[in-house]
Coordinates of C-alpha atoms and ligand atoms in Angstrom, one line a residue:
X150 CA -2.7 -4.0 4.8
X151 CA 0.4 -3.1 6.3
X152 CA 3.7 -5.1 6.7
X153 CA 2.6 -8.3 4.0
X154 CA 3.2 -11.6 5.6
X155 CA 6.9 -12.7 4.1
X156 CA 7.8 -9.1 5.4
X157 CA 11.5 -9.9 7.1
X158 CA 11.7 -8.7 10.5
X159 CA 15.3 -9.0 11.9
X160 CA 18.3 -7.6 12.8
X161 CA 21.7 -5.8 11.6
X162 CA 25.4 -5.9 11.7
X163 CA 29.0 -6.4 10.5
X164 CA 31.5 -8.7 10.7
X165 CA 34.0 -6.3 11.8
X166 CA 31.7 -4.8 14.7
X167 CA 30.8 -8.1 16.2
X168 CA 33.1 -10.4 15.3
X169 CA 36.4 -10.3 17.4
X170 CA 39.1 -12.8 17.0
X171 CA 40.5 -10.7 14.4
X172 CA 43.0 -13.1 13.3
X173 CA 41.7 -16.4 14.2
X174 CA 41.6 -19.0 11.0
X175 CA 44.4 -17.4 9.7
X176 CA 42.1 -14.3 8.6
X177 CA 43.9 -10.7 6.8
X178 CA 43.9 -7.4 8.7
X179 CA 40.9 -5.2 6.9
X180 CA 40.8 -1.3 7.2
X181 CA 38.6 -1.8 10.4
X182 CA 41.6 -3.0 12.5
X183 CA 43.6 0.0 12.3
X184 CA 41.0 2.4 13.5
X185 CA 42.0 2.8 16.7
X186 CA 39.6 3.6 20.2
X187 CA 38.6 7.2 20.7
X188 CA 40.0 9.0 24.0
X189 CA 37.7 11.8 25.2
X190 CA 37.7 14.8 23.0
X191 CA 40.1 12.8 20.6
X192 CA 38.5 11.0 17.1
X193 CA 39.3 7.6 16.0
X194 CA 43.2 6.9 14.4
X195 CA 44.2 5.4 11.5
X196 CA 47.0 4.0 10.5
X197 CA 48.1 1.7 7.9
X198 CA 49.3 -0.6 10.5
X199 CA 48.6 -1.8 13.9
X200 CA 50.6 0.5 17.0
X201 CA 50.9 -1.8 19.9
X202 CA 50.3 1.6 22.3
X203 CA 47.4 1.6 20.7
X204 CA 43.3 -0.2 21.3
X205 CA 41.3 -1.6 18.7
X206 CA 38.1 -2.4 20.0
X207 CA 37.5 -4.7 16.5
X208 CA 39.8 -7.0 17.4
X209 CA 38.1 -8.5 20.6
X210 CA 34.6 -6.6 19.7
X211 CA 31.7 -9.1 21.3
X212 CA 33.6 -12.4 20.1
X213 CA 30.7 -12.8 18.4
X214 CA 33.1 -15.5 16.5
X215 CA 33.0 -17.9 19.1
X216 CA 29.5 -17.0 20.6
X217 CA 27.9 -16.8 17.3
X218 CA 25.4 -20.1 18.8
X219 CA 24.1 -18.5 21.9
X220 CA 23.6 -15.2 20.2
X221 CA 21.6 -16.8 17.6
X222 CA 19.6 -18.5 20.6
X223 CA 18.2 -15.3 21.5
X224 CA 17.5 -13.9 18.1
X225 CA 16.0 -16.8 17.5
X226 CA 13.7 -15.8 20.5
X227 CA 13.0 -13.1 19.8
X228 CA 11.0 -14.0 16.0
X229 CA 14.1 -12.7 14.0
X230 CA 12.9 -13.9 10.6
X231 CA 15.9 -12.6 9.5
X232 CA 19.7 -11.4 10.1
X233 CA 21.5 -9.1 8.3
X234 CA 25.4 -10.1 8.3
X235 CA 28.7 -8.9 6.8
X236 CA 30.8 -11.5 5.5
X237 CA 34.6 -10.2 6.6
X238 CA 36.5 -10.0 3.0
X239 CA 40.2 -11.0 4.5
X240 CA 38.5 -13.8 6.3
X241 CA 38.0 -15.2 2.9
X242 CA 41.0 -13.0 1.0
X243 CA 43.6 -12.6 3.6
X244 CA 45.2 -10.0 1.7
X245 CA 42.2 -9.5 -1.1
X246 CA 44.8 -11.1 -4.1
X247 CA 45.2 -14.2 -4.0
X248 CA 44.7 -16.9 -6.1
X249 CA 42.4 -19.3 -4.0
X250 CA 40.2 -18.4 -1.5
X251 CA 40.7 -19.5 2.6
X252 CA 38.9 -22.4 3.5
X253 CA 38.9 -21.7 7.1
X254 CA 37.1 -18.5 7.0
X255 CA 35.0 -20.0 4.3
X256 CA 33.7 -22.6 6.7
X257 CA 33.0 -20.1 9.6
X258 CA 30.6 -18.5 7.5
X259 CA 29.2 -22.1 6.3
X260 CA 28.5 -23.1 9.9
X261 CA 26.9 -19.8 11.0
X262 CA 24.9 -19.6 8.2
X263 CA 23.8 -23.1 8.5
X264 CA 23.3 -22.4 12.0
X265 CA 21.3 -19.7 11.6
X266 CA 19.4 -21.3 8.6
X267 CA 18.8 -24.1 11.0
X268 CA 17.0 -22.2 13.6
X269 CA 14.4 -20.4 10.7
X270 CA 16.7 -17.2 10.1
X271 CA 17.4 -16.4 7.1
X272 CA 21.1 -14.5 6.2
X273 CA 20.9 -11.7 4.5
X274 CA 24.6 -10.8 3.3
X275 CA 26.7 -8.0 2.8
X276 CA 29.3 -8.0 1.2
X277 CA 31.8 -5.4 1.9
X278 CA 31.0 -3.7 4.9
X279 CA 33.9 -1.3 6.0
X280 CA 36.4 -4.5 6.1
X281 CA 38.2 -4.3 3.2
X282 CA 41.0 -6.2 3.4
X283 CA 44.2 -3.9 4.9
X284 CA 46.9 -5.0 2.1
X285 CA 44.7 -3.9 -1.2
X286 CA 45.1 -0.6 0.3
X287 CA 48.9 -0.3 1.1
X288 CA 49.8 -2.1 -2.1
X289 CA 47.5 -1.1 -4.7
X290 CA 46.2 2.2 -3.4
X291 CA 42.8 0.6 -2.7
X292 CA 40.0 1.4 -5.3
X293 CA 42.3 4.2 -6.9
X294 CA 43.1 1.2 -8.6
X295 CA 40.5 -0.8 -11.3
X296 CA 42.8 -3.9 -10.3
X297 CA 40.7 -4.3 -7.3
X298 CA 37.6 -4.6 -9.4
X299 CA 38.6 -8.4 -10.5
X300 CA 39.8 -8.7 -6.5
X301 CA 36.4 -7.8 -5.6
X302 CA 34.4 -9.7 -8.1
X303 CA 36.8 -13.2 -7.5
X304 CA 35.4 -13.0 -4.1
X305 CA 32.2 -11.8 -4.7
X306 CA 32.0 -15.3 -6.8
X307 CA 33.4 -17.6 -4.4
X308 CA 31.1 -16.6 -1.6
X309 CA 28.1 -16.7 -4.2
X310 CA 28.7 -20.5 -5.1
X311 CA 29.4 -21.2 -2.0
X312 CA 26.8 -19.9 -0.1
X313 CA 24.2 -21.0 -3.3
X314 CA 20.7 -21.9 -2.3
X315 CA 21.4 -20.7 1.5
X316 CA 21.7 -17.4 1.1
X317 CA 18.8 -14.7 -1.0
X318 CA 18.9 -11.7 -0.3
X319 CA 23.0 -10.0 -0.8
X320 CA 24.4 -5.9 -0.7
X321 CA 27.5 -5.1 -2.0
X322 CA 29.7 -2.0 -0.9
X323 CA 27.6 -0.9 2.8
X324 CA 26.8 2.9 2.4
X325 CA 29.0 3.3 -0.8
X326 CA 27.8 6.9 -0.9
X327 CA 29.4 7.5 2.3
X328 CA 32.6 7.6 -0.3
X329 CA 31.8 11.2 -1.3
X330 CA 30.5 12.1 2.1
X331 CA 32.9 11.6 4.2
X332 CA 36.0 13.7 4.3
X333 CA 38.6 10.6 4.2
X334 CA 36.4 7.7 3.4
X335 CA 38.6 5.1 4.7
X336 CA 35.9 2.5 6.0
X337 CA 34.2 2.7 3.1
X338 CA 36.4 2.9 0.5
X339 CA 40.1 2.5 1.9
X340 CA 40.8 5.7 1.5
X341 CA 43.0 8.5 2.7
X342 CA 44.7 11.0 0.5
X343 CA 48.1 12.3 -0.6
X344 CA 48.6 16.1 -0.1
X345 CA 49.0 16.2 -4.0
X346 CA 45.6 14.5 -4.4
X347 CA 42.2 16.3 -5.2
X348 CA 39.8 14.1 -3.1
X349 CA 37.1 14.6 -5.3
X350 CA 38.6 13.5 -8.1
X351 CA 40.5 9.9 -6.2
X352 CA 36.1 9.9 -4.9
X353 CA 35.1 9.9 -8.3
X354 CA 37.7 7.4 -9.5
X355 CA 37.3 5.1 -6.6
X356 CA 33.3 4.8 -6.5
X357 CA 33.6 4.7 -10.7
X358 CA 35.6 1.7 -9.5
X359 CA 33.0 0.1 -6.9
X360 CA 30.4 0.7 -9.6
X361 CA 31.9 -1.2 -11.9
X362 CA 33.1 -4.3 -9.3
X363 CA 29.0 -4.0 -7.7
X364 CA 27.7 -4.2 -11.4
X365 CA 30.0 -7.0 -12.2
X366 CA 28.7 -8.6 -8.5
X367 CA 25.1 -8.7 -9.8
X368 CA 26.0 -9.9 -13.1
X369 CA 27.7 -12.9 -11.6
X370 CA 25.4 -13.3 -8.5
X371 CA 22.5 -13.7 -11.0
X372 CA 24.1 -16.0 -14.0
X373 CA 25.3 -18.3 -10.5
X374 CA 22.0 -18.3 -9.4
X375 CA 18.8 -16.9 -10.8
X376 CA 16.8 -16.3 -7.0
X377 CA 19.6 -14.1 -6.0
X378 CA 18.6 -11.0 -5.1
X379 CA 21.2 -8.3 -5.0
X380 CA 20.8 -5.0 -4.1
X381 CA 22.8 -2.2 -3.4
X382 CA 23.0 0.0 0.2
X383 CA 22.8 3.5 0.7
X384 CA 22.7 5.8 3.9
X385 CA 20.0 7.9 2.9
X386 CA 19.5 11.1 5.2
X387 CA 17.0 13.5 3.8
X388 CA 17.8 17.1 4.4
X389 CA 15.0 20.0 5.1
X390 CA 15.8 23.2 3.7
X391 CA 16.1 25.7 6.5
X392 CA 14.1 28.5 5.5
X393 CA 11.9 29.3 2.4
X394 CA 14.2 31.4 0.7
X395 CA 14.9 29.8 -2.5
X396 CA 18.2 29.4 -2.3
X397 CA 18.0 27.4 0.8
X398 CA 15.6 25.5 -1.3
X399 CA 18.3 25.0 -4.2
X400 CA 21.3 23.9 -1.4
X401 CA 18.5 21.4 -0.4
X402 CA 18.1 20.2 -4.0
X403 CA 21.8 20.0 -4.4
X404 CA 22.2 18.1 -1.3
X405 CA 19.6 15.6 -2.8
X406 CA 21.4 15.2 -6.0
X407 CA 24.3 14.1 -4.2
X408 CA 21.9 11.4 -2.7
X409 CA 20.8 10.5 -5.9
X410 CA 24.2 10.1 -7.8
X411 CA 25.0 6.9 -6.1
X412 CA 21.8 5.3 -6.2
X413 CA 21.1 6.3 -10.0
X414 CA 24.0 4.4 -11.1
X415 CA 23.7 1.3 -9.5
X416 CA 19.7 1.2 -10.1
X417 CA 19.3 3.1 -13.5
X418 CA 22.7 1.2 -14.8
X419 CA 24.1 4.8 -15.7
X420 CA 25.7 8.2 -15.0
X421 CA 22.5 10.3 -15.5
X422 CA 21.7 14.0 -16.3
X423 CA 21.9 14.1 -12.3
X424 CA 24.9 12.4 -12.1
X425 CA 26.7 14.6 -14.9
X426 CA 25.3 17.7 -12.9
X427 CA 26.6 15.8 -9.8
X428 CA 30.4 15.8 -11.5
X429 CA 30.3 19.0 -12.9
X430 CA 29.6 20.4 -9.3
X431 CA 32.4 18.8 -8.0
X432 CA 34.9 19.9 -10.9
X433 CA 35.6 15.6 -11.9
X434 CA 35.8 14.7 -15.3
X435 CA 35.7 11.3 -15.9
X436 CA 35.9 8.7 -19.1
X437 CA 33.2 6.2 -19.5
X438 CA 34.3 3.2 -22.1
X439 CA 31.4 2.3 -24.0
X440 CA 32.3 -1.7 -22.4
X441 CA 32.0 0.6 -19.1
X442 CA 28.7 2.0 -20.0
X443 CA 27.2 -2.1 -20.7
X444 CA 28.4 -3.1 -16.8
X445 CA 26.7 -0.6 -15.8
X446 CA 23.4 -1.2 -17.5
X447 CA 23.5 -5.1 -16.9
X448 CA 24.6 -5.0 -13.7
X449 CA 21.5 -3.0 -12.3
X450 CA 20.6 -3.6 -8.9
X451 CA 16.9 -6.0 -7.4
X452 CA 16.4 -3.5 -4.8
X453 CA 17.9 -0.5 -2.5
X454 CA 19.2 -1.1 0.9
X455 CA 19.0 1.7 2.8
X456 CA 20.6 3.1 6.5
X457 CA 18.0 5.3 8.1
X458 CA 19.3 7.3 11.6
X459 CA 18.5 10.8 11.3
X460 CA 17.8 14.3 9.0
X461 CA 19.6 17.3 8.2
X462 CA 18.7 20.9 7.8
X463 CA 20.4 22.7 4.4
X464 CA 20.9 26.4 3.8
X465 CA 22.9 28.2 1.6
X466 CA 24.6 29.9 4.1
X467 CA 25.3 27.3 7.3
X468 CA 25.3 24.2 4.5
X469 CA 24.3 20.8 6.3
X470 CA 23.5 21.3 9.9
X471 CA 22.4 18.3 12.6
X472 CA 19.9 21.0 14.9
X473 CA 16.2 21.3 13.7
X474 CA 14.3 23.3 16.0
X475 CA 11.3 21.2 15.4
X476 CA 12.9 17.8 16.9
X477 CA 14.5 16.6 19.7
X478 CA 17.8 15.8 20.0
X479 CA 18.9 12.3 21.7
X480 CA 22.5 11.2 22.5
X481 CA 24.9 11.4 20.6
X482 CA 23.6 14.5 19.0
X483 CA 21.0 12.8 17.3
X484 CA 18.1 14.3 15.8
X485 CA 15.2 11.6 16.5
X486 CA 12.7 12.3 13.1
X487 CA 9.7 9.0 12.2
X488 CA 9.1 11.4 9.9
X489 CA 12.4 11.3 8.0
X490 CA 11.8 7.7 7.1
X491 CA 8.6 8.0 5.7
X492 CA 10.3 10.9 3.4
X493 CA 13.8 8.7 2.5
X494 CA 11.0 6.1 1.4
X495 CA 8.7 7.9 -0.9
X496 CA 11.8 10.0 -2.2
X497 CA 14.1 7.0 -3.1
X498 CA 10.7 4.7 -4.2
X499 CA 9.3 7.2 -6.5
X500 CA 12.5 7.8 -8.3
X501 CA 13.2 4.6 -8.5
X502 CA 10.2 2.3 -8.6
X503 CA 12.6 -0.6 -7.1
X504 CA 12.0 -2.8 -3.7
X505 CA 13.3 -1.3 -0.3
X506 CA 14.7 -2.8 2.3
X507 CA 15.7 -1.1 5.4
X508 CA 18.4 -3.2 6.3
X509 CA 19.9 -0.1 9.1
X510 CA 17.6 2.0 11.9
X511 CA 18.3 2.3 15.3
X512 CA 19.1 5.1 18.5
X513 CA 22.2 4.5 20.6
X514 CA 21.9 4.8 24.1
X515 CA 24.3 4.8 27.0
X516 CA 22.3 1.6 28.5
X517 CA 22.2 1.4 32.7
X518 CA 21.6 -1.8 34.4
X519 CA 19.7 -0.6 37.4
X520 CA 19.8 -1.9 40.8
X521 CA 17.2 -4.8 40.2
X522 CA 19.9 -6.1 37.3
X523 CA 17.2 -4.9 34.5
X524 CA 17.9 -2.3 31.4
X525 CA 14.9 -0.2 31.0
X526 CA 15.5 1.2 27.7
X527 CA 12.0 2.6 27.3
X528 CA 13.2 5.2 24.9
X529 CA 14.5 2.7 22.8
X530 CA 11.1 1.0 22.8
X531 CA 9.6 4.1 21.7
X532 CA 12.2 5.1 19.2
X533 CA 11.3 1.7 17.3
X534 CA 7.6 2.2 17.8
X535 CA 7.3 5.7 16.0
X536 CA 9.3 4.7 13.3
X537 CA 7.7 1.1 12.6
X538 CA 4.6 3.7 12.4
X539 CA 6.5 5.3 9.4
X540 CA 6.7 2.1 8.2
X541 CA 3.6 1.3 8.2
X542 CA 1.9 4.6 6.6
X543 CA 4.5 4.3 4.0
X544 CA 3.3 0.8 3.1
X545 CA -0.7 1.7 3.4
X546 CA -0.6 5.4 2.2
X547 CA 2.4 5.8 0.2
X548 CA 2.3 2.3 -1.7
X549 CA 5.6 1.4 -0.9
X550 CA 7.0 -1.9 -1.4
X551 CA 9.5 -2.6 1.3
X552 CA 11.0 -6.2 2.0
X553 CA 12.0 -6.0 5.8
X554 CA 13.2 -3.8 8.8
X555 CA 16.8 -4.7 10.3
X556 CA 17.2 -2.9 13.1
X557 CA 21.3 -1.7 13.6
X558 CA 23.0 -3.6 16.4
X559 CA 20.4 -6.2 17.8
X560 CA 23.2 -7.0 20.5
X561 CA 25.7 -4.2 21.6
X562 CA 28.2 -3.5 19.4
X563 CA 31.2 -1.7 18.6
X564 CA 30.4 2.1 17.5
X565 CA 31.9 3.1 14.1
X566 CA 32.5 6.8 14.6
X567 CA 33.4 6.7 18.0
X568 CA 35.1 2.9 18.6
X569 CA 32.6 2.6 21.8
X570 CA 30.9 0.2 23.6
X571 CA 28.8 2.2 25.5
X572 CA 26.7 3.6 22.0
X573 CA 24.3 0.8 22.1
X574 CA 21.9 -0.2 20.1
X575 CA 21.1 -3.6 21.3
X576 CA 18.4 -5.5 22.3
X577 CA 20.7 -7.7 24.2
X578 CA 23.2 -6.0 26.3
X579 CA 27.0 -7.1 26.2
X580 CA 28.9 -6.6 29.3
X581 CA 31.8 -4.8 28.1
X582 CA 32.9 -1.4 28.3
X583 CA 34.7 1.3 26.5
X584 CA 38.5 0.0 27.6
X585 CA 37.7 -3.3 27.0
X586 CA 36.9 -4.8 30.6
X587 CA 33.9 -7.0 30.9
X588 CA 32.8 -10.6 31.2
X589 CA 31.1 -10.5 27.2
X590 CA 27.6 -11.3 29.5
X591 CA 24.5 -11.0 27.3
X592 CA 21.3 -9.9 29.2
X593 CA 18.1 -8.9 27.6
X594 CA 16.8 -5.5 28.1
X595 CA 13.2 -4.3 28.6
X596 CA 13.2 -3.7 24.6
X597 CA 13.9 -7.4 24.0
X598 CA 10.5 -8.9 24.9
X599 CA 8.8 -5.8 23.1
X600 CA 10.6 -6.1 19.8
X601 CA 9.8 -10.0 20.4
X602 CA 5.9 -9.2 20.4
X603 CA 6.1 -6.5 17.4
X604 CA 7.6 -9.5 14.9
X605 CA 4.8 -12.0 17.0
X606 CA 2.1 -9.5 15.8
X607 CA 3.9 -8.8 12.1
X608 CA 3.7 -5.3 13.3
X609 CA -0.4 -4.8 14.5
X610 CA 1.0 -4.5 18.2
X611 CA 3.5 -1.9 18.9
Ligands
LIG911 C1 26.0 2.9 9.8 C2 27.0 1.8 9.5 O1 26.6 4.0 9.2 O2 25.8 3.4 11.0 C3 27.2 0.9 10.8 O3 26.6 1.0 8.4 C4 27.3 1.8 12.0 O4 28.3 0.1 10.5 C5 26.0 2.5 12.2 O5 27.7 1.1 13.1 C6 25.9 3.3 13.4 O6 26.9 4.2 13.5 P1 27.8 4.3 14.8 O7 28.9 5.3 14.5 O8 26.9 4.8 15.9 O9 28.3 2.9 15.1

């Protein structure tokens, strides 16, 4: 059986990553344009504004924005039935409140997406992907605030009619449960906190608050139009428990119920027994109107996006730890586990009985052009390969219904975490380094022509 035939091979990115020309068309600042480059040793910055000391590899990134119709050239090439994109929020919002939307960004999405519709790929859009725009956080506190919830869905509605008929498949907030994760979840939520603030609590509030604008998204999307299939997007990293003692066992089972709390709400339409369990853990109280409680239900999502990279190991003692002695480890400390996707599958499938579509997966690698001008990135090749074999046993033994397989960064991209050029995850490799020098080239690597073949095959030839 394996990968049916409307199974969408493609690609994945965001706006923000690929984009450049961060103010062309008279587009806002988002939160991605104030995380400046990381120096050696030294994490990525933030500020609320942009220091002119300062890099931002965002703003140039791969100018993706004026090369969008070469790039698509080679996707195109290479089978992509489909791309996964981010539609940048202040291209459309400037500053996320105001009254009509901006027709210039509008149209730059209009043309790429005809473009790409033009040349057999079909968009798949997200619609907040760590690009919030900049002034929703330093005037209304970002999703502290339930104001943003009518920001959110205003846009959410402009970009649904006018994208109508073009575009299926949409995501709302990229890796919302990143919001609890992460220590100051800025990309993903605008957020960075007050001394007097509990983070857990401003967590709760805020992701209450992107529940209730992602619920409200579906509820539109669908009454605009009825094929519009909108789904939410997790990173979902299973964790092993480290030993058998069971309360290694019960750190892993809490460590999964933090998984769970994002996804329950936005598929099951409501804070479950989990969920409560979830709050309670983290000491949050929180009111749910009864008007609250009917978003949440109607708004339920078509399917589950997921981000696959890597696992974790649990214990009671250590907590979550990268290292399992049973893997290897790539660069950028990466654990490299098939395996793991075959587990997030069954484990988020079984719960919740919904489509999956594994719109993230990819290993970064610090790319070499050799001295014949070629990219051998043979490990790259077989990172794909073993976990397209996941895939593929999850689909024939496991019964799992998945849509597609995006891989993360189909051309070289700017890293998240670290800001660089030189993670990449491409198929296509852009001439550009971590400072910013480079002539933007695009070259295929050795991977190119094998991913090519794998989408040729639908997956029978890896
Ligand atoms: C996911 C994000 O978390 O991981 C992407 O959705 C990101 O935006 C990707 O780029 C890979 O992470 P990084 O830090 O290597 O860019």
């Amino acid at each position: 059986m394996r990968m049916k035939d409307s199974f969408l091979w493609g690609g994945a990115f965001a706006a923000n990553q690929v984009e450049g020309q961060y103010l062309a068309g008279n587009k806002g600042l988002s939160v991605a344009d104030v995380v400046a480059a990381s120096t050696v040793g030294v994490p990525r910055t933030i500020s609320n504004t942009i220091d002119v000391d300062k890099y931002y590899p965002s703003h140039d990134a791969i100018d993706f924005y004026s090369r969008f119709k070469d790039d698509i050239k080679l996707f195109k090439e290479m089978g992509f039935k489909c791309l996964r994109m981010s539609i940048s929020w202040p291209r459309i919002y400037p500053k996320g409140d105001e009254e009509h939307p901006n027709e210039e960004g509008l149209r730059f999405y209009e043309i790429l997406i005809d473009e790409l519709l033009a040349n057999n790929i079909q968009p798949i859009v997200t619609l907040s992907h760590f690009e919030m725009p900049l002034y929703l956080v330093n005037t209304y506190g970002s999703w502290r605030n339930p104001k943003l919830i009518d920001f959110f869905v205003t846009y959410s509605k402009v970009v649904f009619l006018r994208f109508k008929g073009k575009v299926r498949y949409w995501m709302t907030f990229n890796e919302i449960n990143e919001t609890m994760n992460k220590k100051e979840p800025w990309l993903q939520a605008g957020l960075k906190f007050e001394n007097d603030e509990n983070p857990n609590e401003i967590k709760v509030i805020a992701s209450h608050n992107m529940f209730l604008a992602a619920a409200k998204a579906v509820i539109i999307g669908h009454e605009i139009d009825r094929n519009n299939q909108i789904g939410c997007m997790v990173q979902y990293t299973p964790a092993y428990a480290k030993t058998t003692n069971p309360k290694d066992a019960m750190a892993r089972h809490f460590y999964y119920i933090q998984n769970q709390f994002y996804t329950d709400i936005m598929v099951k339409g409501e804070y479950t027994a989990l969920c409560l369990a979830q709050l309670k853990k983290l000491g949050v109280s929180l009111e749910i109107s009864e008007e609250e409680k009917e978003i949440l239900k109607k708004g339920t999502v078509d399917y589950i996006g997921l981000s696959y990279y890597f696992t974790y190991v649990v214990s009671e003692s250590v907590g979550i730890e990268k290292k399992n002695e049973f893997l290897t480890q790539g660069q950028w400390n990466r654990t490299l586990d098939p395996i793991g996707l075959r587990l997030a599958l069954s484990e988020l499938y079984y719960r919740y009985n919904k489509p999956l579509f594994i719109v993230e997966n990819g290993i970064p690698l610090d790319d070499q052009i050799d001295e014949n001008g070629s990219i051998n990135d043979i490990d790259r090749i077989n990172f794909f390969r073993k976990h397209i074999e996941q895939i593929q046993l999850s689909i024939d033994e496991d019964f799992v219904d998945i849509i597609g397989y995006t891989t993360w960064g189909p051309i070289d991209l700017v890293s998240v975490s670290t800001g660089e050029m030189k993670k990449r995850y491409g198929f296509i490799y852009v001439d550009k380094d971590n400072d910013g020098n480079g002539t933007l080239n695009r070259t295929k690597k050795i991977s190119f022509d094998w991913y090519k073949h794998v989408i040729e095959t639908n997956g029978k030839e890896l």
